[in-house]
Amino acid sequence: MAYWVWDESLDIGIDVIDTQHKRIVDYINELHAAKQSKDSERLSTILAGLRDYTRTHFVFEEEVMKQSGYPLSEAHKKVHDAFVDQIDRYVKQHESGQDITGKLLSELQIWLTNHIQKDDRDYATCVVKMTQGSWIQRTLRRFFG
Ligand SMILES: [Fe+2]
């Protein structure tokens, strides 16, 4: 049984973004599995993957918000930046030998759930409204199906 099972309360209505969020949930489940097996090397690899993937995902979201003219994109980016800093701190603590995985897992789950259900859903509503039938929807569909 996975640590965190995806459910539709986390859907924001933009398929490509939902798929990226699901991948982040997968990373968190992989992190949990590595913690259970006490495999420190595996933990490091997953942490690095999670950090890189999250960064790329945030850049993608920020571009979508910017292109659609979402008025709160700057504030949303600041929230992303603070979260990336927080993950970086955890990675450093892990590298210095501290056992941070349990704390990180619960923090990630709480943070992501809140962020997706409030901040992301807010821009998604706006993006869908502003871009219906427009180039961004067509482009997203063309590239990501
Ligand atoms: Fe976001």
JSON list of C-alpha atoms and ligand atoms in Angstrom, two decimals:
[
{"chain": "A", "resi": 1, "resn": "MET", "atom": "CA", "xyz": [0.00, 0.00, 0.00]},
{"chain": "A", "resi": 2, "resn": "ALA", "atom": "CA", "xyz": [1.42, 3.36, -1.03]},
{"chain": "A", "resi": 3, "resn": "TYR", "atom": "CA", "xyz": [2.14, 5.99, 1.61]},
{"chain": "A", "resi": 4, "resn": "TRP", "atom": "CA", "xyz": [0.07, 8.55, -0.25]},
{"chain": "A", "resi": 5, "resn": "VAL", "atom": "CA", "xyz": [-2.70, 7.47, -2.61]},
{"chain": "A", "resi": 6, "resn": "TRP", "atom": "CA", "xyz": [-3.70, 10.05, -5.21]},
{"chain": "A", "resi": 7, "resn": "ASP", "atom": "CA", "xyz": [-7.38, 10.98, -5.20]},
{"chain": "A", "resi": 8, "resn": "GLU", "atom": "CA", "xyz": [-9.46, 13.31, -7.30]},
{"chain": "A", "resi": 9, "resn": "SER", "atom": "CA", "xyz": [-9.56, 16.00, -4.60]},
{"chain": "A", "resi": 10, "resn": "LEU", "atom": "CA", "xyz": [-6.08, 16.84, -5.93]},
{"chain": "A", "resi": 11, "resn": "ASP", "atom": "CA", "xyz": [-7.15, 17.32, -9.56]},
{"chain": "A", "resi": 12, "resn": "ILE", "atom": "CA", "xyz": [-6.95, 20.91, -10.74]},
{"chain": "A", "resi": 13, "resn": "GLY", "atom": "CA", "xyz": [-8.52, 20.34, -14.15]},
{"chain": "A", "resi": 14, "resn": "ILE", "atom": "CA", "xyz": [-5.43, 20.81, -16.35]},
{"chain": "A", "resi": 15, "resn": "ASP", "atom": "CA", "xyz": [-4.31, 17.32, -17.35]},
{"chain": "A", "resi": 16, "resn": "VAL", "atom": "CA", "xyz": [-0.64, 18.08, -17.91]},
{"chain": "A", "resi": 17, "resn": "ILE", "atom": "CA", "xyz": [-0.33, 19.68, -14.47]},
{"chain": "A", "resi": 18, "resn": "ASP", "atom": "CA", "xyz": [-2.30, 16.88, -12.77]},
{"chain": "A", "resi": 19, "resn": "THR", "atom": "CA", "xyz": [0.11, 14.38, -14.34]},
{"chain": "A", "resi": 20, "resn": "GLN", "atom": "CA", "xyz": [3.09, 16.31, -12.98]},
{"chain": "A", "resi": 21, "resn": "HIS", "atom": "CA", "xyz": [1.52, 16.46, -9.50]},
{"chain": "A", "resi": 22, "resn": "LYS", "atom": "CA", "xyz": [0.97, 12.70, -9.64]},
{"chain": "A", "resi": 23, "resn": "ARG", "atom": "CA", "xyz": [4.65, 12.22, -10.43]},
{"chain": "A", "resi": 24, "resn": "ILE", "atom": "CA", "xyz": [5.54, 14.25, -7.33]},
{"chain": "A", "resi": 25, "resn": "VAL", "atom": "CA", "xyz": [3.24, 12.02, -5.26]},
{"chain": "A", "resi": 26, "resn": "ASP", "atom": "CA", "xyz": [5.08, 9.01, -6.77]},
{"chain": "A", "resi": 27, "resn": "TYR", "atom": "CA", "xyz": [8.39, 10.52, -5.64]},
{"chain": "A", "resi": 28, "resn": "ILE", "atom": "CA", "xyz": [7.01, 10.90, -2.12]},
{"chain": "A", "resi": 29, "resn": "ASN", "atom": "CA", "xyz": [5.93, 7.25, -2.14]},
{"chain": "A", "resi": 30, "resn": "GLU", "atom": "CA", "xyz": [9.39, 6.23, -3.36]},
{"chain": "A", "resi": 31, "resn": "LEU", "atom": "CA", "xyz": [10.91, 8.30, -0.56]},
{"chain": "A", "resi": 32, "resn": "HIS", "atom": "CA", "xyz": [8.73, 6.48, 1.95]},
{"chain": "A", "resi": 33, "resn": "ALA", "atom": "CA", "xyz": [9.73, 3.07, 0.56]},
{"chain": "A", "resi": 34, "resn": "ALA", "atom": "CA", "xyz": [13.43, 4.00, 0.74]},
{"chain": "A", "resi": 35, "resn": "LYS", "atom": "CA", "xyz": [12.97, 5.16, 4.34]},
{"chain": "A", "resi": 36, "resn": "GLN", "atom": "CA", "xyz": [11.35, 1.85, 5.24]},
{"chain": "A", "resi": 37, "resn": "SER", "atom": "CA", "xyz": [14.25, -0.07, 3.74]},
{"chain": "A", "resi": 38, "resn": "LYS", "atom": "CA", "xyz": [16.78, 2.28, 5.43]},
{"chain": "A", "resi": 39, "resn": "ASP", "atom": "CA", "xyz": [18.61, 2.63, 2.13]},
{"chain": "A", "resi": 40, "resn": "SER", "atom": "CA", "xyz": [20.48, 5.92, 2.51]},
{"chain": "A", "resi": 41, "resn": "GLU", "atom": "CA", "xyz": [21.97, 5.94, -0.99]},
{"chain": "A", "resi": 42, "resn": "ARG", "atom": "CA", "xyz": [18.56, 5.34, -2.52]},
{"chain": "A", "resi": 43, "resn": "LEU", "atom": "CA", "xyz": [17.17, 8.12, -0.33]},
{"chain": "A", "resi": 44, "resn": "SER", "atom": "CA", "xyz": [19.78, 10.54, -1.69]},
{"chain": "A", "resi": 45, "resn": "THR", "atom": "CA", "xyz": [18.93, 9.63, -5.29]},
{"chain": "A", "resi": 46, "resn": "ILE", "atom": "CA", "xyz": [15.20, 10.05, -4.73]},
{"chain": "A", "resi": 47, "resn": "LEU", "atom": "CA", "xyz": [15.65, 13.32, -2.85]},
{"chain": "A", "resi": 48, "resn": "ALA", "atom": "CA", "xyz": [17.73, 14.73, -5.71]},
{"chain": "A", "resi": 49, "resn": "GLY", "atom": "CA", "xyz": [15.12, 13.52, -8.22]},
{"chain": "A", "resi": 50, "resn": "LEU", "atom": "CA", "xyz": [12.29, 15.02, -6.20]},
{"chain": "A", "resi": 51, "resn": "ARG", "atom": "CA", "xyz": [14.09, 18.35, -5.89]},
{"chain": "A", "resi": 52, "resn": "ASP", "atom": "CA", "xyz": [14.89, 18.54, -9.62]},
{"chain": "A", "resi": 53, "resn": "TYR", "atom": "CA", "xyz": [11.47, 17.41, -10.74]},
{"chain": "A", "resi": 54, "resn": "THR", "atom": "CA", "xyz": [9.72, 19.84, -8.40]},
{"chain": "A", "resi": 55, "resn": "ARG", "atom": "CA", "xyz": [11.84, 22.72, -9.70]},
{"chain": "A", "resi": 56, "resn": "THR", "atom": "CA", "xyz": [11.03, 21.87, -13.32]},
{"chain": "A", "resi": 57, "resn": "HIS", "atom": "CA", "xyz": [7.35, 21.49, -12.49]},
{"chain": "A", "resi": 58, "resn": "PHE", "atom": "CA", "xyz": [7.26, 24.88, -10.77]},
{"chain": "A", "resi": 59, "resn": "VAL", "atom": "CA", "xyz": [8.97, 26.58, -13.73]},
{"chain": "A", "resi": 60, "resn": "PHE", "atom": "CA", "xyz": [6.37, 25.00, -16.01]},
{"chain": "A", "resi": 61, "resn": "GLU", "atom": "CA", "xyz": [3.49, 26.20, -13.81]},
{"chain": "A", "resi": 62, "resn": "GLU", "atom": "CA", "xyz": [4.99, 29.68, -13.63]},
{"chain": "A", "resi": 63, "resn": "GLU", "atom": "CA", "xyz": [5.20, 29.85, -17.42]},
{"chain": "A", "resi": 64, "resn": "VAL", "atom": "CA", "xyz": [1.59, 28.70, -17.79]},
{"chain": "A", "resi": 65, "resn": "MET", "atom": "CA", "xyz": [0.48, 31.36, -15.28]},
{"chain": "A", "resi": 66, "resn": "LYS", "atom": "CA", "xyz": [2.51, 34.08, -16.99]},
{"chain": "A", "resi": 67, "resn": "GLN", "atom": "CA", "xyz": [1.34, 33.20, -20.49]},
{"chain": "A", "resi": 68, "resn": "SER", "atom": "CA", "xyz": [-2.28, 33.23, -19.40]},
{"chain": "A", "resi": 69, "resn": "GLY", "atom": "CA", "xyz": [-1.97, 36.57, -17.61]},
{"chain": "A", "resi": 70, "resn": "TYR", "atom": "CA", "xyz": [-2.87, 35.18, -14.17]},
{"chain": "A", "resi": 71, "resn": "PRO", "atom": "CA", "xyz": [-2.71, 38.24, -11.89]},
{"chain": "A", "resi": 72, "resn": "LEU", "atom": "CA", "xyz": [-1.20, 36.46, -8.86]},
{"chain": "A", "resi": 73, "resn": "SER", "atom": "CA", "xyz": [1.63, 34.69, -10.67]},
{"chain": "A", "resi": 74, "resn": "GLU", "atom": "CA", "xyz": [4.37, 36.66, -8.89]},
{"chain": "A", "resi": 75, "resn": "ALA", "atom": "CA", "xyz": [2.99, 35.82, -5.45]},
{"chain": "A", "resi": 76, "resn": "HIS", "atom": "CA", "xyz": [2.58, 32.18, -6.50]},
{"chain": "A", "resi": 77, "resn": "LYS", "atom": "CA", "xyz": [6.19, 32.06, -7.69]},
{"chain": "A", "resi": 78, "resn": "LYS", "atom": "CA", "xyz": [7.35, 33.34, -4.27]},
{"chain": "A", "resi": 79, "resn": "VAL", "atom": "CA", "xyz": [5.53, 30.44, -2.61]},
{"chain": "A", "resi": 80, "resn": "HIS", "atom": "CA", "xyz": [7.29, 28.03, -5.00]},
{"chain": "A", "resi": 81, "resn": "ASP", "atom": "CA", "xyz": [10.68, 29.63, -4.26]},
{"chain": "A", "resi": 82, "resn": "ALA", "atom": "CA", "xyz": [10.19, 29.27, -0.50]},
{"chain": "A", "resi": 83, "resn": "PHE", "atom": "CA", "xyz": [9.23, 25.62, -0.98]},
{"chain": "A", "resi": 84, "resn": "VAL", "atom": "CA", "xyz": [12.29, 24.89, -3.13]},
{"chain": "A", "resi": 85, "resn": "ASP", "atom": "CA", "xyz": [14.49, 26.51, -0.44]},
{"chain": "A", "resi": 86, "resn": "GLN", "atom": "CA", "xyz": [12.87, 24.30, 2.16]},
{"chain": "A", "resi": 87, "resn": "ILE", "atom": "CA", "xyz": [13.55, 21.14, 0.13]},
{"chain": "A", "resi": 88, "resn": "ASP", "atom": "CA", "xyz": [17.16, 22.29, -0.34]},
{"chain": "A", "resi": 89, "resn": "ARG", "atom": "CA", "xyz": [17.52, 22.63, 3.43]},
{"chain": "A", "resi": 90, "resn": "TYR", "atom": "CA", "xyz": [16.25, 19.10, 3.92]},
{"chain": "A", "resi": 91, "resn": "VAL", "atom": "CA", "xyz": [18.62, 17.76, 1.27]},
{"chain": "A", "resi": 92, "resn": "LYS", "atom": "CA", "xyz": [21.55, 19.44, 3.06]},
{"chain": "A", "resi": 93, "resn": "GLN", "atom": "CA", "xyz": [20.47, 18.02, 6.40]},
{"chain": "A", "resi": 94, "resn": "HIS", "atom": "CA", "xyz": [20.20, 14.56, 4.85]},
{"chain": "A", "resi": 95, "resn": "GLU", "atom": "CA", "xyz": [23.67, 14.95, 3.35]},
{"chain": "A", "resi": 96, "resn": "SER", "atom": "CA", "xyz": [25.04, 15.87, 6.78]},
{"chain": "A", "resi": 97, "resn": "GLY", "atom": "CA", "xyz": [23.69, 12.57, 8.14]},
{"chain": "A", "resi": 98, "resn": "GLN", "atom": "CA", "xyz": [20.49, 13.73, 9.83]},
{"chain": "A", "resi": 99, "resn": "ASP", "atom": "CA", "xyz": [17.38, 11.56, 9.58]},
{"chain": "A", "resi": 100, "resn": "ILE", "atom": "CA", "xyz": [14.88, 14.03, 8.12]},
{"chain": "A", "resi": 101, "resn": "THR", "atom": "CA", "xyz": [12.79, 11.72, 5.97]},
{"chain": "A", "resi": 102, "resn": "GLY", "atom": "CA", "xyz": [9.85, 11.28, 8.34]},
{"chain": "A", "resi": 103, "resn": "LYS", "atom": "CA", "xyz": [9.52, 15.02, 8.89]},
{"chain": "A", "resi": 104, "resn": "LEU", "atom": "CA", "xyz": [9.98, 15.75, 5.21]},
{"chain": "A", "resi": 105, "resn": "LEU", "atom": "CA", "xyz": [7.34, 13.21, 4.19]},
{"chain": "A", "resi": 106, "resn": "SER", "atom": "CA", "xyz": [4.63, 14.63, 6.42]},
{"chain": "A", "resi": 107, "resn": "GLU", "atom": "CA", "xyz": [5.56, 18.23, 5.56]},
{"chain": "A", "resi": 108, "resn": "LEU", "atom": "CA", "xyz": [5.52, 17.52, 1.83]},
{"chain": "A", "resi": 109, "resn": "GLN", "atom": "CA", "xyz": [2.14, 15.87, 1.97]},
{"chain": "A", "resi": 110, "resn": "ILE", "atom": "CA", "xyz": [0.55, 18.67, 4.00]},
{"chain": "A", "resi": 111, "resn": "TRP", "atom": "CA", "xyz": [2.21, 21.43, 1.96]},
{"chain": "A", "resi": 112, "resn": "LEU", "atom": "CA", "xyz": [1.37, 19.92, -1.42]},
{"chain": "A", "resi": 113, "resn": "THR", "atom": "CA", "xyz": [-2.23, 19.12, -0.51]},
{"chain": "A", "resi": 114, "resn": "ASN", "atom": "CA", "xyz": [-2.81, 22.70, 0.65]},
{"chain": "A", "resi": 115, "resn": "HIS", "atom": "CA", "xyz": [-0.92, 24.23, -2.24]},
{"chain": "A", "resi": 116, "resn": "ILE", "atom": "CA", "xyz": [-2.64, 22.17, -4.93]},
{"chain": "A", "resi": 117, "resn": "GLN", "atom": "CA", "xyz": [-6.12, 22.55, -3.48]},
{"chain": "A", "resi": 118, "resn": "LYS", "atom": "CA", "xyz": [-5.86, 26.31, -2.88]},
{"chain": "A", "resi": 119, "resn": "ASP", "atom": "CA", "xyz": [-3.12, 28.08, -4.87]},
{"chain": "A", "resi": 120, "resn": "ASP", "atom": "CA", "xyz": [-2.95, 25.78, -7.89]},
{"chain": "A", "resi": 121, "resn": "ARG", "atom": "CA", "xyz": [-6.70, 25.43, -8.20]},
{"chain": "A", "resi": 122, "resn": "ASP", "atom": "CA", "xyz": [-7.00, 29.21, -8.09]},
{"chain": "A", "resi": 123, "resn": "TYR", "atom": "CA", "xyz": [-4.70, 29.75, -11.08]},
{"chain": "A", "resi": 124, "resn": "ALA", "atom": "CA", "xyz": [-6.19, 26.73, -12.89]},
{"chain": "A", "resi": 125, "resn": "THR", "atom": "CA", "xyz": [-9.68, 28.21, -12.80]},
{"chain": "A", "resi": 126, "resn": "CYS", "atom": "CA", "xyz": [-8.27, 31.45, -14.12]},
{"chain": "A", "resi": 127, "resn": "VAL", "atom": "CA", "xyz": [-6.09, 29.79, -16.78]},
{"chain": "A", "resi": 128, "resn": "VAL", "atom": "CA", "xyz": [-8.93, 27.65, -18.11]},
{"chain": "A", "resi": 129, "resn": "LYS", "atom": "CA", "xyz": [-11.27, 30.65, -18.21]},
{"chain": "A", "resi": 130, "resn": "MET", "atom": "CA", "xyz": [-8.75, 32.89, -19.93]},
{"chain": "A", "resi": 131, "resn": "THR", "atom": "CA", "xyz": [-7.43, 30.36, -22.39]},
{"chain": "A", "resi": 132, "resn": "GLN", "atom": "CA", "xyz": [-10.41, 28.32, -23.49]},
{"chain": "A", "resi": 133, "resn": "GLY", "atom": "CA", "xyz": [-9.85, 27.45, -27.13]},
{"chain": "A", "resi": 134, "resn": "SER", "atom": "CA", "xyz": [-6.73, 29.54, -27.23]},
{"chain": "A", "resi": 135, "resn": "TRP", "atom": "CA", "xyz": [-3.20, 28.67, -28.30]},
{"chain": "A", "resi": 136, "resn": "ILE", "atom": "CA", "xyz": [-2.04, 27.53, -24.86]},
{"chain": "A", "resi": 137, "resn": "GLN", "atom": "CA", "xyz": [-4.73, 24.87, -24.55]},
{"chain": "A", "resi": 138, "resn": "ARG", "atom": "CA", "xyz": [-4.03, 23.68, -28.08]},
{"chain": "A", "resi": 139, "resn": "THR", "atom": "CA", "xyz": [-0.29, 23.69, -27.43]},
{"chain": "A", "resi": 140, "resn": "LEU", "atom": "CA", "xyz": [-0.64, 21.83, -24.13]},
{"chain": "A", "resi": 141, "resn": "ARG", "atom": "CA", "xyz": [-2.83, 19.25, -25.84]},
{"chain": "A", "resi": 142, "resn": "ARG", "atom": "CA", "xyz": [-0.42, 18.89, -28.76]},
{"chain": "A", "resi": 143, "resn": "PHE", "atom": "CA", "xyz": [2.60, 18.31, -26.53]},
{"chain": "A", "resi": 144, "resn": "PHE", "atom": "CA", "xyz": [1.13, 16.46, -23.58]},
{"chain": "A", "resi": 145, "resn": "GLY", "atom": "CA", "xyz": [-2.08, 14.94, -24.94]},
{"chain": "B", "resi": 1, "resn": "FE", "atom": "FE", "xyz": [2.02, 25.80, -7.66]}
]
